[in-house]
Coordinates of C-alpha atoms in Angstrom, one line a residue:
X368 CA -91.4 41.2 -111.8
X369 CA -95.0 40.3 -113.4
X370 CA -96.8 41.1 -110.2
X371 CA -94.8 43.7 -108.6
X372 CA -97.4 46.7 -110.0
X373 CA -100.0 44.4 -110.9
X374 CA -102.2 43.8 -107.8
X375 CA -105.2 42.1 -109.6
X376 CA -102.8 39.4 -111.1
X377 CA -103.6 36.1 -109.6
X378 CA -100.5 34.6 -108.4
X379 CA -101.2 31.4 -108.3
X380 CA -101.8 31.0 -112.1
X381 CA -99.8 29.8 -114.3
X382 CA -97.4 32.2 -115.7
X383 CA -97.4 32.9 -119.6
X384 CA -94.7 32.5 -121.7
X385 CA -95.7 35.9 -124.0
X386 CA -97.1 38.8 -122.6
X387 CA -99.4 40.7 -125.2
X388 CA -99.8 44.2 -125.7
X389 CA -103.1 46.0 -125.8
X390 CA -104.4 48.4 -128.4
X391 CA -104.9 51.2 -126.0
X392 CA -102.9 52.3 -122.4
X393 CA -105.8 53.5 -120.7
X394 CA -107.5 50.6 -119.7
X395 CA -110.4 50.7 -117.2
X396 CA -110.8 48.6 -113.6
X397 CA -114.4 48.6 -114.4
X398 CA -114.1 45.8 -116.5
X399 CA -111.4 43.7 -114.8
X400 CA -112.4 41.3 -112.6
X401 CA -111.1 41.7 -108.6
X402 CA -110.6 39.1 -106.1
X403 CA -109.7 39.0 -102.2
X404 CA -105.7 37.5 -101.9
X405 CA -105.3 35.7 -98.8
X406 CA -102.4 37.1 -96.5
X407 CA -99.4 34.6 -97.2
X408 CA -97.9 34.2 -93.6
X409 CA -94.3 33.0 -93.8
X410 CA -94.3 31.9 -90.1
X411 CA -96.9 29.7 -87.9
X412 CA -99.6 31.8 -86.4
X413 CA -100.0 30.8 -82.5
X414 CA -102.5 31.8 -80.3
X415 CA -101.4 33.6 -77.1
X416 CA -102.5 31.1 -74.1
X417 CA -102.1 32.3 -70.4
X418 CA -98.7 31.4 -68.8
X419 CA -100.1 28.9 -66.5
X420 CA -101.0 26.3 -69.4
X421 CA -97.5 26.1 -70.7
X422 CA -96.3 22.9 -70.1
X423 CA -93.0 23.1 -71.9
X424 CA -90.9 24.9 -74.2
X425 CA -92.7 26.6 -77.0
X426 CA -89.4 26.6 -79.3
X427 CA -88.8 23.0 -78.8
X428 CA -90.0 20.8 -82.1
X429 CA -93.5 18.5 -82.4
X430 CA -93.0 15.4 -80.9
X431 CA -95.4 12.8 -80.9
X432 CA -95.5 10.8 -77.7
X433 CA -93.9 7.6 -78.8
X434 CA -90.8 9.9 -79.7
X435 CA -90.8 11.1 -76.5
X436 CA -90.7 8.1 -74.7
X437 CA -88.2 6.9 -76.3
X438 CA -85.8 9.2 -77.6
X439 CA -82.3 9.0 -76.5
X440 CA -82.1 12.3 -75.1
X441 CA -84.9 12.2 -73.1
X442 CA -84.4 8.7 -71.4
X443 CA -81.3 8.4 -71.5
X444 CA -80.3 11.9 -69.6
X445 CA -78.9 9.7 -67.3
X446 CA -76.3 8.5 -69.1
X447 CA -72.8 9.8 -70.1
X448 CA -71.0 9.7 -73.2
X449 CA -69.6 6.0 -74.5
X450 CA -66.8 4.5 -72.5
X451 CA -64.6 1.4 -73.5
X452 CA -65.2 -1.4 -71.7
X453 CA -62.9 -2.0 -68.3
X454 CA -61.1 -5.1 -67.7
X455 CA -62.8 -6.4 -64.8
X456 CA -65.5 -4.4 -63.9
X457 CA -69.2 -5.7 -64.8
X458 CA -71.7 -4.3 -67.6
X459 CA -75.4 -4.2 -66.8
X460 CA -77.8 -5.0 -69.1
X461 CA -81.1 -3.2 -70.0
X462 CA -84.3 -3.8 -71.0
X463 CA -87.3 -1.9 -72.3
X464 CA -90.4 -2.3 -70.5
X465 CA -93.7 -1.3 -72.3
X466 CA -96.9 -0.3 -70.4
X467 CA -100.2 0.5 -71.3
X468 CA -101.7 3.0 -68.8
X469 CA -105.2 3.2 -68.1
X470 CA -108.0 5.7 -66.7
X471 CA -110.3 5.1 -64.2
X472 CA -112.9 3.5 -66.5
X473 CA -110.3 1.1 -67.9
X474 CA -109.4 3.0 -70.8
X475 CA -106.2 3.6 -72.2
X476 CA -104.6 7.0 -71.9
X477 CA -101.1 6.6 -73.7
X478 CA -98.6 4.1 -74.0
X479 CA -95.4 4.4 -71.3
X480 CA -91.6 3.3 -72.3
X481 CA -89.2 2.5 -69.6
X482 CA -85.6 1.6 -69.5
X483 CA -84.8 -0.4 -66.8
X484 CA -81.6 -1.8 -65.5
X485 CA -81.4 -5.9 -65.0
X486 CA -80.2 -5.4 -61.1
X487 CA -81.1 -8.5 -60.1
X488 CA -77.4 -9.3 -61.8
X489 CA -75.9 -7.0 -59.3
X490 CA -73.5 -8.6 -56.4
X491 CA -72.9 -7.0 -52.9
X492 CA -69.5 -6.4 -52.5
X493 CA -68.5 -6.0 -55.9
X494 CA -71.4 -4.2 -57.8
X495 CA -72.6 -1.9 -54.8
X496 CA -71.7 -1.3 -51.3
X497 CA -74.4 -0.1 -49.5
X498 CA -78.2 -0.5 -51.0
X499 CA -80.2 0.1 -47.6
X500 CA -83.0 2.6 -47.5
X501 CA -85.1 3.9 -44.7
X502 CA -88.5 3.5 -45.8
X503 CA -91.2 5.4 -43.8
X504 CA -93.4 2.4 -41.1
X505 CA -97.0 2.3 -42.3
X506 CA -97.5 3.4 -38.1
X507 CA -95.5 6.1 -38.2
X508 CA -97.6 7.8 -41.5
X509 CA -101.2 7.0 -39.6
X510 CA -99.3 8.6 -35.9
X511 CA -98.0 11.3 -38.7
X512 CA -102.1 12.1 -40.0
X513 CA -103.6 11.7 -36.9
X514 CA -101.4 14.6 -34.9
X515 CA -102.3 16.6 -38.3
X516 CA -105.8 16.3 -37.6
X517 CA -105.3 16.9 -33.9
X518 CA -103.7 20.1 -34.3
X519 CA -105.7 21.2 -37.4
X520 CA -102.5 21.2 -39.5
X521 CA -103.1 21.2 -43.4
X522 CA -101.5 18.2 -45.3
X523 CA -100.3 18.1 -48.7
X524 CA -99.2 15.4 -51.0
X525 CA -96.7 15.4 -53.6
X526 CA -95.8 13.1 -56.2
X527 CA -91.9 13.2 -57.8
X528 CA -92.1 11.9 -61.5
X529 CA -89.3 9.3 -62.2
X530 CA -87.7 10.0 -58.7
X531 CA -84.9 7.7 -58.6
X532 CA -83.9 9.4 -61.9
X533 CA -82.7 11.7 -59.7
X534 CA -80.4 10.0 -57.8
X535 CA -76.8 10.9 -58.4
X536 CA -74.3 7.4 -58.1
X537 CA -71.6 7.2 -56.0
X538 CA -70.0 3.6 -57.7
X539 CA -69.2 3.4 -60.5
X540 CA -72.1 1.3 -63.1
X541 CA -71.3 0.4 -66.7
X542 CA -74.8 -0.8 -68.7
X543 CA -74.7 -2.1 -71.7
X544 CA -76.2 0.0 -75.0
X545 CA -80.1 -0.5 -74.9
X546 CA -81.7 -2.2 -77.9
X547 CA -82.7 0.5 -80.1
X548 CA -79.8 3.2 -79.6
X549 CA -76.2 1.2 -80.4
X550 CA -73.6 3.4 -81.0
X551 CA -72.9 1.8 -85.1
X552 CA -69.4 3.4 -85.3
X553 CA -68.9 2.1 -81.5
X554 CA -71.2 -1.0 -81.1
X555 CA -68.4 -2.5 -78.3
X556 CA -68.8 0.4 -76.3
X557 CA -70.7 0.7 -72.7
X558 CA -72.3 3.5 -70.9
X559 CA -71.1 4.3 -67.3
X560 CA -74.5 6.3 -65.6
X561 CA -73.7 9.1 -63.4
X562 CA -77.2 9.1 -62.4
X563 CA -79.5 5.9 -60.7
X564 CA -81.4 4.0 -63.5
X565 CA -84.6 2.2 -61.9
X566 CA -83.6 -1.9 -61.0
X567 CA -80.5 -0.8 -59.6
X568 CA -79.9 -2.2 -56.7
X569 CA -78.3 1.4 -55.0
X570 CA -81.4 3.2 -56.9
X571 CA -83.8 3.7 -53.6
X572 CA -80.6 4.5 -51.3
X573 CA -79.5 7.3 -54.1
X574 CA -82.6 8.7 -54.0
X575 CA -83.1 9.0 -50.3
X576 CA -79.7 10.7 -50.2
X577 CA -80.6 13.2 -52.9
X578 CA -84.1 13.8 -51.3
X579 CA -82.7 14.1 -47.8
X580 CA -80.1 16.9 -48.7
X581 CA -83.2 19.8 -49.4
X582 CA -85.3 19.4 -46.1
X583 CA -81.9 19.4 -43.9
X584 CA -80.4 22.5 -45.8
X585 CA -83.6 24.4 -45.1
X586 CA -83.1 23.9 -41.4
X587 CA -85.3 20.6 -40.8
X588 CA -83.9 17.9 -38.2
X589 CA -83.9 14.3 -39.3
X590 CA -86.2 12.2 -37.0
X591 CA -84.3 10.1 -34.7
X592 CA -86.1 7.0 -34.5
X593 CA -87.9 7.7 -38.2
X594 CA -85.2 8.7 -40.4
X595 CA -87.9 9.4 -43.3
X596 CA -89.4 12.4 -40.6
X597 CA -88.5 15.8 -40.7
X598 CA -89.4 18.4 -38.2
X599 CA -88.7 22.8 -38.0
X600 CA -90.1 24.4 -35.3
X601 CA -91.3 28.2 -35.9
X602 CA -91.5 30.2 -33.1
X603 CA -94.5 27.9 -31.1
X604 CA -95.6 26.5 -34.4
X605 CA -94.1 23.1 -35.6
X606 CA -93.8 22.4 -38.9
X607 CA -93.4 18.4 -40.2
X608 CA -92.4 16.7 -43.3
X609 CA -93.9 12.9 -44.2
X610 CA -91.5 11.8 -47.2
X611 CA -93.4 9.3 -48.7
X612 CA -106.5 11.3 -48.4
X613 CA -109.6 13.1 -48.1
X614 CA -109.4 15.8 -45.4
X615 CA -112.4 17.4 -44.6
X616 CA -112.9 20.1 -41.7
X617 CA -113.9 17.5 -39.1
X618 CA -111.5 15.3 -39.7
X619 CA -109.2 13.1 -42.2
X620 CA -110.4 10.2 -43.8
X621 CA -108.1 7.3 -45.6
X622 CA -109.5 5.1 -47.8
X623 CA -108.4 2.5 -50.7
X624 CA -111.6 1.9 -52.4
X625 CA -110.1 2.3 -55.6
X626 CA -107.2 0.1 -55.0
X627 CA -110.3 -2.9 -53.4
X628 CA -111.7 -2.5 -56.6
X629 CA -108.7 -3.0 -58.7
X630 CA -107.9 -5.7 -56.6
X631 CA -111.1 -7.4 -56.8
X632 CA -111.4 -6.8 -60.8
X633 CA -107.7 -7.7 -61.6
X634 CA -108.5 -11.3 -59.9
X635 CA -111.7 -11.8 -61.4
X636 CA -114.4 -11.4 -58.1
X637 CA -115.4 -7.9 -59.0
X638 CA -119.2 -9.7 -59.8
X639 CA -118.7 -12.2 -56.8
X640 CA -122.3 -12.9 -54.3
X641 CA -122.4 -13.3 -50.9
X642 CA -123.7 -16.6 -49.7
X643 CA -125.2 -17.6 -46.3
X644 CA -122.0 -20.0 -45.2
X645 CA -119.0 -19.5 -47.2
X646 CA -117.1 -22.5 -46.2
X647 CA -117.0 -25.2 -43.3
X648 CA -116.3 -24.4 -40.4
X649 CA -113.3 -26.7 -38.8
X650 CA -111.0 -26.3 -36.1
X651 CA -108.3 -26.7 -38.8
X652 CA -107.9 -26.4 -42.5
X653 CA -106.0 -29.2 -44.2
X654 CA -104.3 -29.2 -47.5
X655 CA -106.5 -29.7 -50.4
X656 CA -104.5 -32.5 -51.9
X657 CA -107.1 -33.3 -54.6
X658 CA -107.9 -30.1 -56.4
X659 CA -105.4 -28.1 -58.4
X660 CA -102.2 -26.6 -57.2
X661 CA -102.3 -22.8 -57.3
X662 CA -100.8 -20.6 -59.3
X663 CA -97.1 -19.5 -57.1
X664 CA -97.4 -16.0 -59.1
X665 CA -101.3 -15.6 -58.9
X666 CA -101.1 -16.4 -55.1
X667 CA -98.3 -14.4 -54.1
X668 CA -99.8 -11.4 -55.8
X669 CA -102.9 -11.7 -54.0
X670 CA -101.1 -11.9 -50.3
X671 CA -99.3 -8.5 -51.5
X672 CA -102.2 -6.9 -52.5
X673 CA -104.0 -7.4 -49.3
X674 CA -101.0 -6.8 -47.2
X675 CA -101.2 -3.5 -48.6
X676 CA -104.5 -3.2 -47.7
X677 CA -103.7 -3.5 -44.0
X678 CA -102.6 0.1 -44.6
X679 CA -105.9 1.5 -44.2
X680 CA -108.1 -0.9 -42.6
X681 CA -107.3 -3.6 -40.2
X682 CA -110.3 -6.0 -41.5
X683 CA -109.9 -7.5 -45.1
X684 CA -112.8 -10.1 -44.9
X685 CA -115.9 -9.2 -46.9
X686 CA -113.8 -6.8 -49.6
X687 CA -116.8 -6.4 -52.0
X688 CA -119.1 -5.5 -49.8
X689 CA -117.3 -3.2 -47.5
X690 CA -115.3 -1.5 -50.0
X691 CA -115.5 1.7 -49.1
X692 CA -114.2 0.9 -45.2
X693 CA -111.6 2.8 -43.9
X694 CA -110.0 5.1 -41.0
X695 CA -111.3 8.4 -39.8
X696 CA -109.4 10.7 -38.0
X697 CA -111.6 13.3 -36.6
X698 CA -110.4 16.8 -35.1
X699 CA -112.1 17.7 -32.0
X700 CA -110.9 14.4 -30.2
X701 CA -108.4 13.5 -27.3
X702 CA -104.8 12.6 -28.0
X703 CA -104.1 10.0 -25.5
X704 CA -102.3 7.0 -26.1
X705 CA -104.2 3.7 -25.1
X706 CA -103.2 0.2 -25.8
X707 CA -105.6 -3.1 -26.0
X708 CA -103.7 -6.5 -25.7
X709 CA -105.4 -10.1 -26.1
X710 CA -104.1 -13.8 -26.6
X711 CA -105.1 -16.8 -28.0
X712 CA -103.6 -19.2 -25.8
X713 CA -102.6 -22.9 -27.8
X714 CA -104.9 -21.8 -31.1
X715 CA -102.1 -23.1 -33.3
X716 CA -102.9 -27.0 -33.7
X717 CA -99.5 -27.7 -34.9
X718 CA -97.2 -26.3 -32.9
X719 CA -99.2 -25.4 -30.0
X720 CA -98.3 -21.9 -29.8
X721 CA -100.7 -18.8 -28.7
X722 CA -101.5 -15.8 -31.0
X723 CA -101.0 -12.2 -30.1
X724 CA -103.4 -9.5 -30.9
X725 CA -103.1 -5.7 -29.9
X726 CA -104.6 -2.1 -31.2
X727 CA -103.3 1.2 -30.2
X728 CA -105.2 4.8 -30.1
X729 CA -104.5 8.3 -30.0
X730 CA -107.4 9.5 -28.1
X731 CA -110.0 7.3 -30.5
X732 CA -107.9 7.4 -33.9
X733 CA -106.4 4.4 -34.6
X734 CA -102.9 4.5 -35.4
X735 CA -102.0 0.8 -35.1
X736 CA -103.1 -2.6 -35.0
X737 CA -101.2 -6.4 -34.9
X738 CA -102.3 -10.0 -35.0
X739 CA -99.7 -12.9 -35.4
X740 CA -98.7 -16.1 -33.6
X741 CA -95.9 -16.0 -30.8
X742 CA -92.3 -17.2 -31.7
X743 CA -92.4 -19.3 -27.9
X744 CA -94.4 -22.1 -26.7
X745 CA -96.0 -20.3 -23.5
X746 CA -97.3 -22.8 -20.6
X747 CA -100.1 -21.0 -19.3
X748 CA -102.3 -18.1 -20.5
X749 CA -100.6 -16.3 -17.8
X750 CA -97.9 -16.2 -19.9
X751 CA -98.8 -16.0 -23.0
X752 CA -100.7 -12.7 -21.5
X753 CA -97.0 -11.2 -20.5
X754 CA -95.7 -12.2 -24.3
X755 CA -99.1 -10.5 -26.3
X756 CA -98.2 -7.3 -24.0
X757 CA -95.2 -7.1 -24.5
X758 CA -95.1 -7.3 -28.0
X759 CA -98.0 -4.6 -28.0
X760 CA -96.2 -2.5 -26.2
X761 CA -93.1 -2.8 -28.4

């Protein structure tokens, strides 16, 4: 009530216990001494930012990112309320997985939380029924960007966050309560999912299904011998869809520089020289018996990496100095399918067997390429000519 007609009170002084009265009522302002109050705002004051850079509810409550990885609600969606525990049926366990992810530069954006299920637990026949997944051939994607390029048709990417997130499960799954989130009034508890956690084994297949069900209400056609292709046709314009690049107006170019160089840094020859003679050359390379066994892990992550890399460029000798190699798909060009098929009649010292090799073109864009040793011991080069076309041709 002290500074309801007493503007020039400061409010943020200590009040007095005893007000005193003055000798006289008509007191002056000249001698009292005014200061500017700051506006007390009983709300947040926000800026108004265009509707294109809001990335989320403005209502919803800070969270920092750590809370957002891993609170229930968000990475758990998946899951429906606590169920007891059937006789017979198996519970999954789960496990956190923690990443770092970095930039370009090798430095790191934000730390990444993932619940995962242990699949690898999982039984055919009694945990899932059907787990297969068509999964787009690396040919059909390059056959896929060279006809773009042919006809001039634009191509655009997309990316689906979490996608098999989004699959909904058709068995039903019990997991386990994740480390961090029992239930303390229910501890004995399980979850049943309705939706596909990533390591189940029906994840990819879940997916597919769910992904497959927009494209064929919109009036695509699934591709007969490509399941993962969809096709509308417009009037005389045909319109296709690649579920899984730098395009240019001449032409489309893929390359994995940035994946060499990870490749290259992540086994340590990122500052590797090129020498003159590299190794000894021998009609056959024996087992080094003396030196060190390698690493299983180290080596099988190495022949992965590169057999990605046949993706994009049929040569993977020479990785730090052609790095930048790749495929170029240019527009004005001939769409002509030509075949190339050779043989290597009796290379294999062991078993004596001959090695195919074959490229295909449309027109003069490369679309496929194979190298690898017959499964039959052919008598003559005649015939192991008739096996290397055949399997070129296949």
């Amino acid at each position: 009530e002290q500074l309801q007609d007493n503007e020039f009170t400061n409010p943020f002084y200590p009040p007095t216990q005893d007000v005193a009265e003055s000798s006289s009522y008509n007191i002056g302002n000249s001698n009292v001494p005014t200061f500017n109050q700051p506006q007390i705002f009983e709300y947040q004051w926000t800026k108004d930012h265009p509707l294109e850079q809001v990335r989320g509810n403005p209502s919803r409550p800070v969270q920092t990112r750590r809370q957002l990885a891993t609170d229930p609600e968000m990475c758990m969606y998946a899951l429906t309320e606590l169920v007891d525990k059937l006789f017979g049926k198996s519970v999954i366990k789960l496990k956190w997985l923690w990443k770092n992810k970095k930039g370009e530069d090798q430095t790191m954006i934000r730390n990444k939380a993932r619940l995962v299920a242990k699949g690898y637990a999982q039984e055919e026949g009694i945990d899932f029924e059907e787990s297969f997944t068509p999964v787009a051939r690396l040919e059909a994607v390059r056959i896929f960007i060279a006809y773009a390029a042919h006809k001039y048709f634009p191509i655009y990417q997309m990316d689906v966050k979490t996608a098999f997130l989004n699959g909904p499960l058709k068995d039903e799954v019990y997991v386990a309560q994740p480390d961090g989130f029992v239930d303390p009034d229910h501890p004995e508890k399980v979850y049943r999912l309705r939706k596909a956690l990533y390591g189940l084994k029906q994840a990819p297949r879940a997916w597919y299904d769910e992904l497959s069900k927009f494209p064929t209400s919109k009036g695509f056609t699934k591709g007969t011998i490509d399941p993962t292709l969809f096709t509308i046709r417009y009037a005389e314009d045909i319109l296709l869809v690649q579920i899984y690049i730098y395009q240019s107006p001449s032409g489309i170019f893929i390359n994995q520089a940035k994946y060499t160089l990870g490749i290259l840094h992540k086994h340590g020859m990122d500052k590797g020289q090129s020498i003159g003679t590299p190794m000894a050359t021998k009609p056959k390379l024996d087992a080094d018996l003396s030196g060190n066994p390698a690493y299983q892990t180290d080596y099988c992550s190495k022949i992965g990496s590169l057999m990605y890399l046949t993706s994009s460029r049929p040569n993977i000798v020479y990785l730090r100095g052609t790095v930048n190699m790749g495929l170029w798909y240019l527009k004005d060009s001939s769409f002509e399918l030509t075949a190339f098929s050779d043989v290597g009649h009796a290379r294999c010292i062991d078993s004596r067997k001959s090695t195919s090799g074959g490229i295909q073109f449309l027109g003069d864009k490369l679309v496929s390429w194979m190298s690898k040793k017959q499964n039959c011991t052919a008598m003559s080069s005649a015939e192991a000519e008739y096996v290397a076309l055949s399997v070129s041709c296949s």
